[in-house]
PDB file of C-alpha atoms in Angstrom:
ATOM      1  CA  UNK O   1     -11.248  -4.219  10.359  1.00  0.00           C
ATOM      2  CA  UNK O   2     -15.038  -4.193  10.608  1.00  0.00           C
ATOM      3  CA  UNK O   3     -16.850  -6.937   8.676  1.00  0.00           C
ATOM      4  CA  UNK O   4     -18.857  -6.649   5.481  1.00  0.00           C
ATOM      5  CA  UNK O   5     -22.509  -7.307   6.301  1.00  0.00           C
ATOM      6  CA  UNK O   6     -24.444  -9.352   3.748  1.00  0.00           C
ATOM      7  CA  UNK O   7     -28.182  -9.114   4.356  1.00  0.00           C
ATOM      8  CA  UNK O   8     -29.523 -12.458   3.177  1.00  0.00           C
ATOM      9  CA  UNK O   9     -33.072 -11.990   1.896  1.00  0.00           C
ATOM     10  CA  UNK O  10     -33.452 -15.349   0.140  1.00  0.00           C
ATOM     11  CA  UNK O  11     -31.752 -18.529  -1.006  1.00  0.00           C
ATOM     12  CA  UNK O  12     -30.754 -20.032  -4.340  1.00  0.00           C
ATOM     13  CA  UNK O  13     -33.332 -22.100  -6.252  1.00  0.00           C
ATOM     14  CA  UNK O  14     -33.533 -25.889  -5.670  1.00  0.00           C
ATOM     15  CA  UNK O  15     -31.851 -26.855  -8.957  1.00  0.00           C
ATOM     16  CA  UNK O  16     -28.649 -25.219  -7.651  1.00  0.00           C
ATOM     17  CA  UNK O  17     -28.572 -27.409  -4.532  1.00  0.00           C
ATOM     18  CA  UNK O  18     -25.336 -29.092  -5.652  1.00  0.00           C
ATOM     19  CA  UNK O  19     -23.700 -25.835  -6.739  1.00  0.00           C
ATOM     20  CA  UNK O  20     -21.349 -24.570  -3.993  1.00  0.00           C
ATOM     21  CA  UNK O  21     -22.378 -21.594  -1.887  1.00  0.00           C
ATOM     22  CA  UNK O  22     -25.381 -19.291  -1.898  1.00  0.00           C
ATOM     23  CA  UNK O  23     -26.080 -15.613  -2.606  1.00  0.00           C
ATOM     24  CA  UNK O  24     -24.054 -14.335   0.350  1.00  0.00           C
ATOM     25  CA  UNK O  25     -20.995 -16.468  -0.499  1.00  0.00           C
ATOM     26  CA  UNK O  26     -21.133 -15.594  -4.213  1.00  0.00           C
ATOM     27  CA  UNK O  27     -21.306 -11.869  -3.457  1.00  0.00           C
ATOM     28  CA  UNK O  28     -18.370 -11.874  -1.032  1.00  0.00           C
ATOM     29  CA  UNK O  29     -16.245 -14.031  -3.339  1.00  0.00           C
ATOM     30  CA  UNK O  30     -16.956 -11.950  -6.451  1.00  0.00           C
ATOM     31  CA  UNK O  31     -16.256  -8.786  -4.471  1.00  0.00           C
ATOM     32  CA  UNK O  32     -12.921 -10.170  -3.327  1.00  0.00           C
ATOM     33  CA  UNK O  33     -13.945  -9.739   0.306  1.00  0.00           C
ATOM     34  CA  UNK O  34     -12.500 -12.311   2.770  1.00  0.00           C
ATOM     35  CA  UNK O  35     -15.202 -14.775   3.793  1.00  0.00           C
ATOM     36  CA  UNK O  36     -13.784 -14.860   7.332  1.00  0.00           C
ATOM     37  CA  UNK O  37     -14.526 -11.127   7.605  1.00  0.00           C
ATOM     38  CA  UNK O  38     -18.079 -11.372   6.266  1.00  0.00           C
ATOM     39  CA  UNK O  39     -21.182 -11.318   8.469  1.00  0.00           C
ATOM     40  CA  UNK O  40     -24.298 -12.892   6.949  1.00  0.00           C
ATOM     41  CA  UNK O  41     -27.685 -12.131   8.532  1.00  0.00           C
ATOM     42  CA  UNK O  42     -30.782 -14.028   7.388  1.00  0.00           C
ATOM     43  CA  UNK O  43     -33.497 -11.413   7.837  1.00  0.00           C
ATOM     44  CA  UNK O  44     -36.232 -13.740   6.544  1.00  0.00           C
ATOM     45  CA  UNK O  45     -35.744 -15.857   9.667  1.00  0.00           C
ATOM     46  CA  UNK O  46     -36.031 -12.817  11.926  1.00  0.00           C
ATOM     47  CA  UNK O  47     -32.312 -12.575  12.770  1.00  0.00           C
ATOM     48  CA  UNK O  48     -31.454  -9.132  14.181  1.00  0.00           C
ATOM     49  CA  UNK O  49     -29.358  -6.671  12.226  1.00  0.00           C
ATOM     50  CA  UNK O  50     -26.298  -5.087  13.876  1.00  0.00           C
ATOM     51  CA  UNK O  51     -25.827  -1.406  14.580  1.00  0.00           C
ATOM     52  CA  UNK O  52     -24.848   0.305  11.299  1.00  0.00           C
ATOM     53  CA  UNK O  53     -21.626   1.602  12.808  1.00  0.00           C
ATOM     54  CA  UNK O  54     -20.475  -1.961  13.551  1.00  0.00           C
ATOM     55  CA  UNK O  55     -19.968  -2.867   9.863  1.00  0.00           C
ATOM     56  CA  UNK O  56     -17.682  -1.599   7.125  1.00  0.00           C
ATOM     57  CA  UNK O  57     -20.349  -1.840   4.438  1.00  0.00           C
ATOM     58  CA  UNK O  58     -23.558  -3.614   3.464  1.00  0.00           C
ATOM     59  CA  UNK O  59     -24.652  -5.805   0.545  1.00  0.00           C
ATOM     60  CA  UNK O  60     -28.252  -6.989   0.141  1.00  0.00           C
ATOM     61  CA  UNK O  61     -28.912 -10.221  -1.744  1.00  0.00           C
ATOM     62  CA  UNK O  62     -31.541 -11.291  -4.213  1.00  0.00           C
ATOM     63  CA  UNK O  63     -34.659 -13.181  -3.138  1.00  0.00           C
ATOM     64  CA  UNK O  64     -37.600 -15.149  -4.428  1.00  0.00           C
ATOM     65  CA  UNK O  65     -39.841 -12.836  -2.388  1.00  0.00           C
ATOM     66  CA  UNK O  66     -41.481  -9.706  -3.782  1.00  0.00           C
ATOM     67  CA  UNK O  67     -41.063  -6.264  -2.257  1.00  0.00           C
ATOM     68  CA  UNK O  68     -44.751  -5.561  -2.912  1.00  0.00           C
ATOM     69  CA  UNK O  69     -45.636  -8.230  -0.320  1.00  0.00           C
ATOM     70  CA  UNK O  70     -44.400  -5.773   2.331  1.00  0.00           C
ATOM     71  CA  UNK O  71     -43.818  -8.580   4.824  1.00  0.00           C
ATOM     72  CA  UNK O  72     -42.770  -7.737   8.378  1.00  0.00           C
ATOM     73  CA  UNK O  73     -39.128  -8.650   7.797  1.00  0.00           C
ATOM     74  CA  UNK O  74     -39.032  -6.453   4.679  1.00  0.00           C
ATOM     75  CA  UNK O  75     -40.482  -3.442   6.502  1.00  0.00           C
ATOM     76  CA  UNK O  76     -38.021  -3.920   9.369  1.00  0.00           C
ATOM     77  CA  UNK O  77     -35.057  -4.287   7.002  1.00  0.00           C
ATOM     78  CA  UNK O  78     -36.136  -1.288   4.916  1.00  0.00           C
ATOM     79  CA  UNK O  79     -36.245   0.921   8.005  1.00  0.00           C
ATOM     80  CA  UNK O  80     -32.778  -0.300   9.011  1.00  0.00           C
ATOM     81  CA  UNK O  81     -31.457   0.423   5.501  1.00  0.00           C
ATOM     82  CA  UNK O  82     -32.780   3.978   5.493  1.00  0.00           C
ATOM     83  CA  UNK O  83     -31.129   4.648   8.842  1.00  0.00           C
ATOM     84  CA  UNK O  84     -27.881   3.055   7.632  1.00  0.00           C
ATOM     85  CA  UNK O  85     -27.826   5.163   4.448  1.00  0.00           C
ATOM     86  CA  UNK O  86     -28.537   8.279   6.531  1.00  0.00           C
ATOM     87  CA  UNK O  87     -25.476   7.438   8.642  1.00  0.00           C
ATOM     88  CA  UNK O  88     -23.245   7.334   5.555  1.00  0.00           C
ATOM     89  CA  UNK O  89     -22.458   3.591   5.555  1.00  0.00           C
ATOM     90  CA  UNK O  90     -21.763   2.165   2.069  1.00  0.00           C
ATOM     91  CA  UNK O  91     -24.694   0.045   0.865  1.00  0.00           C
ATOM     92  CA  UNK O  92     -25.139  -2.070  -2.282  1.00  0.00           C
ATOM     93  CA  UNK O  93     -28.454  -3.734  -3.147  1.00  0.00           C
ATOM     94  CA  UNK O  94     -28.633  -6.511  -5.758  1.00  0.00           C
ATOM     95  CA  UNK O  95     -31.869  -7.480  -7.584  1.00  0.00           C
ATOM     96  CA  UNK O  96     -34.422  -7.810  -4.746  1.00  0.00           C
ATOM     97  CA  UNK O  97     -31.900  -5.924  -2.611  1.00  0.00           C
ATOM     98  CA  UNK O  98     -31.841  -3.128  -5.219  1.00  0.00           C
ATOM     99  CA  UNK O  99     -35.646  -2.961  -5.108  1.00  0.00           C
ATOM    100  CA  UNK O 100     -35.809  -3.070  -1.296  1.00  0.00           C
ATOM    101  CA  UNK O 101     -33.208  -0.306  -1.045  1.00  0.00           C
ATOM    102  CA  UNK O 102     -35.088   1.874  -3.547  1.00  0.00           C
ATOM    103  CA  UNK O 103     -38.372   1.271  -1.695  1.00  0.00           C
ATOM    104  CA  UNK O 104     -36.787   2.129   1.662  1.00  0.00           C
ATOM    105  CA  UNK O 105     -35.661   5.482   0.228  1.00  0.00           C
ATOM    106  CA  UNK O 106     -39.033   6.429  -1.246  1.00  0.00           C
ATOM    107  CA  UNK O 107     -38.956   4.745  -4.666  1.00  0.00           C
ATOM    108  CA  UNK O 108     -41.727   2.668  -6.228  1.00  0.00           C
ATOM    109  CA  UNK O 109     -41.422  -1.086  -6.868  1.00  0.00           C
ATOM    110  CA  UNK O 110     -43.780  -3.329  -8.814  1.00  0.00           C
ATOM    111  CA  UNK O 111     -43.998  -6.006 -11.482  1.00  0.00           C
ATOM    112  CA  UNK O 112     -41.967  -5.151 -14.558  1.00  0.00           C
ATOM    113  CA  UNK O 113     -44.528  -4.133 -17.212  1.00  0.00           C
ATOM    114  CA  UNK O 114     -42.256  -5.633 -19.867  1.00  0.00           C
ATOM    115  CA  UNK O 115     -42.285  -9.057 -18.229  1.00  0.00           C
ATOM    116  CA  UNK O 116     -39.641 -11.339 -16.772  1.00  0.00           C
ATOM    117  CA  UNK O 117     -36.034 -10.470 -17.552  1.00  0.00           C
ATOM    118  CA  UNK O 118     -33.746 -13.487 -17.228  1.00  0.00           C
ATOM    119  CA  UNK O 119     -30.515 -14.744 -18.801  1.00  0.00           C
ATOM    120  CA  UNK O 120     -27.747 -12.522 -20.113  1.00  0.00           C
ATOM    121  CA  UNK O 121     -28.738  -8.989 -21.084  1.00  0.00           C
ATOM    122  CA  UNK O 122     -26.890  -5.883 -22.254  1.00  0.00           C
ATOM    123  CA  UNK O 123     -26.548  -2.965 -19.839  1.00  0.00           C
ATOM    124  CA  UNK O 124     -26.198   0.541 -21.260  1.00  0.00           C
ATOM    125  CA  UNK O 125     -24.641   3.090 -18.921  1.00  0.00           C
ATOM    126  CA  UNK O 126     -25.764   6.678 -18.500  1.00  0.00           C
ATOM    127  CA  UNK O 127     -23.266   9.547 -18.597  1.00  0.00           C
ATOM    128  CA  UNK O 128     -23.325   9.761 -14.790  1.00  0.00           C
ATOM    129  CA  UNK O 129     -21.719   6.300 -14.590  1.00  0.00           C
ATOM    130  CA  UNK O 130     -18.444   7.563 -16.076  1.00  0.00           C
ATOM    131  CA  UNK O 131     -17.600   9.432 -12.856  1.00  0.00           C
ATOM    132  CA  UNK O 132     -19.321   7.103 -10.433  1.00  0.00           C
ATOM    133  CA  UNK O 133     -16.843   5.372  -8.049  1.00  0.00           C
ATOM    134  CA  UNK O 134     -18.526   1.968  -8.480  1.00  0.00           C
ATOM    135  CA  UNK O 135     -19.276   2.086 -12.237  1.00  0.00           C
ATOM    136  CA  UNK O 136     -16.412   4.145 -13.654  1.00  0.00           C
ATOM    137  CA  UNK O 137     -14.078   2.484 -16.114  1.00  0.00           C
ATOM    138  CA  UNK O 138     -16.739   0.096 -17.453  1.00  0.00           C
ATOM    139  CA  UNK O 139     -17.614  -0.008 -21.165  1.00  0.00           C
ATOM    140  CA  UNK O 140     -20.657   2.028 -22.193  1.00  0.00           C
ATOM    141  CA  UNK O 141     -22.384  -1.310 -22.939  1.00  0.00           C
ATOM    142  CA  UNK O 142     -21.579  -4.599 -21.264  1.00  0.00           C
ATOM    143  CA  UNK O 143     -23.297  -7.980 -20.657  1.00  0.00           C
ATOM    144  CA  UNK O 144     -24.773  -8.884 -17.271  1.00  0.00           C
ATOM    145  CA  UNK O 145     -26.805 -11.735 -15.787  1.00  0.00           C
ATOM    146  CA  UNK O 146     -30.410 -11.014 -14.778  1.00  0.00           C
ATOM    147  CA  UNK O 147     -33.319 -12.838 -13.166  1.00  0.00           C
ATOM    148  CA  UNK O 148     -36.323 -10.855 -11.944  1.00  0.00           C
ATOM    149  CA  UNK O 149     -40.028 -10.229 -12.400  1.00  0.00           C
ATOM    150  CA  UNK O 150     -40.299  -7.060 -10.292  1.00  0.00           C
ATOM    151  CA  UNK O 151     -38.413  -3.815 -10.903  1.00  0.00           C
ATOM    152  CA  UNK O 152     -37.848  -0.348  -9.559  1.00  0.00           C
ATOM    153  CA  UNK O 153     -40.577   1.554 -11.411  1.00  0.00           C
ATOM    154  CA  UNK O 154     -39.690   4.967  -9.976  1.00  0.00           C
ATOM    155  CA  UNK O 155     -36.344   5.878  -8.435  1.00  0.00           C
ATOM    156  CA  UNK O 156     -36.178   7.440  -4.967  1.00  0.00           C
ATOM    157  CA  UNK O 157     -36.269  11.254  -5.007  1.00  0.00           C
ATOM    158  CA  UNK O 158     -32.755  12.547  -5.674  1.00  0.00           C
ATOM    159  CA  UNK O 159     -31.388   9.214  -6.934  1.00  0.00           C
ATOM    160  CA  UNK O 160     -29.244   9.160 -10.087  1.00  0.00           C
ATOM    161  CA  UNK O 161     -29.821   6.520 -12.750  1.00  0.00           C
ATOM    162  CA  UNK O 162     -26.589   4.847 -13.837  1.00  0.00           C
ATOM    163  CA  UNK O 163     -27.731   2.212 -16.355  1.00  0.00           C
ATOM    164  CA  UNK O 164     -30.633   0.545 -18.151  1.00  0.00           C
ATOM    165  CA  UNK O 165     -31.490  -2.396 -20.402  1.00  0.00           C
ATOM    166  CA  UNK O 166     -34.089  -2.996 -23.095  1.00  0.00           C
ATOM    167  CA  UNK O 167     -36.427  -4.576 -20.543  1.00  0.00           C
ATOM    168  CA  UNK O 168     -35.680  -2.451 -17.476  1.00  0.00           C
ATOM    169  CA  UNK O 169     -35.288   1.316 -17.143  1.00  0.00           C
ATOM    170  CA  UNK O 170     -33.360   1.082 -13.877  1.00  0.00           C
ATOM    171  CA  UNK O 171     -30.507  -1.423 -13.966  1.00  0.00           C
ATOM    172  CA  UNK O 172     -28.401   0.728 -11.660  1.00  0.00           C
ATOM    173  CA  UNK O 173     -28.738   3.825  -9.489  1.00  0.00           C
ATOM    174  CA  UNK O 174     -26.852   5.795  -6.864  1.00  0.00           C
ATOM    175  CA  UNK O 175     -28.434   7.566  -3.925  1.00  0.00           C
ATOM    176  CA  UNK O 176     -26.275  10.206  -2.278  1.00  0.00           C
ATOM    177  CA  UNK O 177     -22.601   9.321  -2.062  1.00  0.00           C
ATOM    178  CA  UNK O 178     -22.695   5.893  -0.442  1.00  0.00           C
ATOM    179  CA  UNK O 179     -25.678   3.820  -1.666  1.00  0.00           C
ATOM    180  CA  UNK O 180     -26.102   1.875  -4.916  1.00  0.00           C
ATOM    181  CA  UNK O 181     -28.705  -0.430  -6.409  1.00  0.00           C
ATOM    182  CA  UNK O 182     -28.103  -3.044  -9.130  1.00  0.00           C
ATOM    183  CA  UNK O 183     -30.993  -4.825 -10.821  1.00  0.00           C
ATOM    184  CA  UNK O 184     -28.543  -7.210 -12.488  1.00  0.00           C
ATOM    185  CA  UNK O 185     -26.642  -9.988 -10.696  1.00  0.00           C
ATOM    186  CA  UNK O 186     -22.859  -9.404 -10.837  1.00  0.00           C
ATOM    187  CA  UNK O 187     -22.392 -12.440  -8.573  1.00  0.00           C
ATOM    188  CA  UNK O 188     -24.036 -14.800 -11.102  1.00  0.00           C
ATOM    189  CA  UNK O 189     -21.961 -16.515 -13.794  1.00  0.00           C
ATOM    190  CA  UNK O 190     -22.775 -18.410 -16.987  1.00  0.00           C
ATOM    191  CA  UNK O 191     -23.202 -21.638 -15.001  1.00  0.00           C
ATOM    192  CA  UNK O 192     -25.696 -20.197 -12.518  1.00  0.00           C
ATOM    193  CA  UNK O 193     -28.022 -18.135 -14.712  1.00  0.00           C
ATOM    194  CA  UNK O 194     -29.257 -21.006 -16.967  1.00  0.00           C
ATOM    195  CA  UNK O 195     -30.894 -22.504 -13.862  1.00  0.00           C
ATOM    196  CA  UNK O 196     -32.974 -19.356 -13.511  1.00  0.00           C
ATOM    197  CA  UNK O 197     -33.949 -19.439 -17.192  1.00  0.00           C
ATOM    198  CA  UNK O 198     -35.230 -22.985 -16.657  1.00  0.00           C
ATOM    199  CA  UNK O 199     -36.970 -21.918 -13.448  1.00  0.00           C
ATOM    200  CA  UNK O 200     -38.993 -19.375 -15.442  1.00  0.00           C
ATOM    201  CA  UNK O 201     -39.501 -21.550 -18.546  1.00  0.00           C
ATOM    202  CA  UNK O 202     -43.281 -21.964 -18.268  1.00  0.00           C
ATOM    203  CA  UNK O 203     -43.857 -18.302 -17.503  1.00  0.00           C
ATOM    204  CA  UNK O 204     -41.566 -17.293 -20.373  1.00  0.00           C
ATOM    205  CA  UNK O 205     -43.661 -19.418 -22.719  1.00  0.00           C
ATOM    206  CA  UNK O 206     -46.809 -17.639 -21.545  1.00  0.00           C
ATOM    207  CA  UNK O 207     -45.091 -14.323 -22.292  1.00  0.00           C
ATOM    208  CA  UNK O 208     -44.050 -15.618 -25.736  1.00  0.00           C
ATOM    209  CA  UNK O 209     -40.394 -15.453 -24.749  1.00  0.00           C
ATOM    210  CA  UNK O 210     -38.318 -18.474 -25.731  1.00  0.00           C
ATOM    211  CA  UNK O 211     -36.277 -20.044 -22.953  1.00  0.00           C
ATOM    212  CA  UNK O 212     -34.148 -21.962 -25.481  1.00  0.00           C
ATOM    213  CA  UNK O 213     -33.145 -18.758 -27.242  1.00  0.00           C
ATOM    214  CA  UNK O 214     -32.256 -17.151 -23.910  1.00  0.00           C
ATOM    215  CA  UNK O 215     -30.104 -20.161 -23.001  1.00  0.00           C
ATOM    216  CA  UNK O 216     -28.228 -19.874 -26.295  1.00  0.00           C
ATOM    217  CA  UNK O 217     -27.456 -16.218 -25.530  1.00  0.00           C
ATOM    218  CA  UNK O 218     -25.945 -16.870 -22.085  1.00  0.00           C
ATOM    219  CA  UNK O 219     -22.351 -15.675 -21.971  1.00  0.00           C
ATOM    220  CA  UNK O 220     -19.645 -14.701 -19.483  1.00  0.00           C
ATOM    221  CA  UNK O 221     -20.049 -11.286 -17.844  1.00  0.00           C
ATOM    222  CA  UNK O 222     -16.667 -10.243 -16.390  1.00  0.00           C
ATOM    223  CA  UNK O 223     -17.362  -6.515 -16.742  1.00  0.00           C
ATOM    224  CA  UNK O 224     -20.341  -6.667 -14.380  1.00  0.00           C
ATOM    225  CA  UNK O 225     -18.181  -8.291 -11.687  1.00  0.00           C
ATOM    226  CA  UNK O 226     -16.037  -5.134 -11.653  1.00  0.00           C
ATOM    227  CA  UNK O 227     -18.952  -3.264 -10.095  1.00  0.00           C
ATOM    228  CA  UNK O 228     -18.798  -5.574  -7.077  1.00  0.00           C
ATOM    229  CA  UNK O 229     -15.022  -5.374  -6.936  1.00  0.00           C
ATOM    230  CA  UNK O 230     -15.013  -1.585  -7.046  1.00  0.00           C
ATOM    231  CA  UNK O 231     -17.661  -1.410  -4.338  1.00  0.00           C
ATOM    232  CA  UNK O 232     -15.563  -3.726  -2.162  1.00  0.00           C
ATOM    233  CA  UNK O 233     -12.440  -1.632  -2.774  1.00  0.00           C
ATOM    234  CA  UNK O 234     -14.324   1.519  -1.845  1.00  0.00           C
ATOM    235  CA  UNK O 235     -15.610  -0.023   1.391  1.00  0.00           C
ATOM    236  CA  UNK O 236     -12.148  -1.319   2.336  1.00  0.00           C
ATOM    237  CA  UNK O 237     -10.524   2.026   1.517  1.00  0.00           C
ATOM    238  CA  UNK O 238     -12.984   3.988   3.650  1.00  0.00           C
ATOM    239  CA  UNK O 239     -12.532   1.571   6.536  1.00  0.00           C
ATOM    240  CA  UNK O 240      -8.738   1.881   6.381  1.00  0.00           C
ATOM    241  CA  UNK O 241      -8.968   5.687   6.388  1.00  0.00           C
ATOM    242  CA  UNK O 242     -11.253   5.632   9.406  1.00  0.00           C
ATOM    243  CA  UNK O 243      -8.863   3.339  11.253  1.00  0.00           C
ATOM    244  CA  UNK O 244      -5.907   5.616  10.492  1.00  0.00           C
ATOM    245  CA  UNK O 245      -7.870   8.622  11.708  1.00  0.00           C
ATOM    246  CA  UNK O 246      -8.798   6.777  14.912  1.00  0.00           C
ATOM    247  CA  UNK O 247      -5.151   5.778  15.496  1.00  0.00           C
ATOM    248  CA  UNK O 248      -4.034   9.408  15.127  1.00  0.00           C
TER     249      UNK O 248
END
C-alpha cells in the first residue's frame, strides 16, 4: 500500500518540547494511519516532494509561518498541491495547511480581521457537510481546538464551505471531490491547546481577549477527530480499490 504523505510545514512550539511527537505524528496517530506507512517531508528545509502518484493521500500540517509571506518553499509547495489536486489525489490541509491549500487553488489568505482564534471553539456545520464523506455523521455543532492568526478570507472558486465559527467564516471547505481544508486542529487535544493559549497570551491581552477565560473553556474534542479518521478511511479505501483494479 502506498504511504500517506504528511507535508510538514512547521514544528510545535517550544513549550511542548517534552510532549511526545510533533504535528506529523499527531496527525497520523489521530487519523489511525500506521506510522510505519507514513512519509513525512519537511518542506521548510527544502526537502523534495514525491510524485503525486506515489502516495495514497496527503495531509498538510500547521505552521508558525504565514501564507502571506509567500516564501519560496510555500510557492513551491502550493504549485505541487495544485497539481496533486488536479490529479485526483486526496488532500487534507490543517490550519496553515488549510490556508496554503486554499491559496494554491485561487483563494485569498490574510490576517483574520476578528483577531487571534485560540483554545476550544464551537464549529457549526453547513448543510453541505451532511453529505460530505469527511464531515458526514458529525453533530451540527461540535467543539474543536484552534490556534491561528491568519485565515482563508475568500474560498477558491468552486469550493464548498462546510463549517464556520464565531471568529472564522471558513473552518472547513471541500474543493472538488478529493480536497479538504480544516482551519481547526483535529490532531490537538486538551493537553496541547493550552500551550498555544499561553503562547498568544500577550497578544490576546492587546486584543482584550482573556487568556485565563480561554484556558477555563478548554475541553475534549472527540468529534473533530472523526474528520481525520474519516479522511484516513477514505484514503485507505480508495487505495485498496486501486490495488484490486490493478490486480485484475
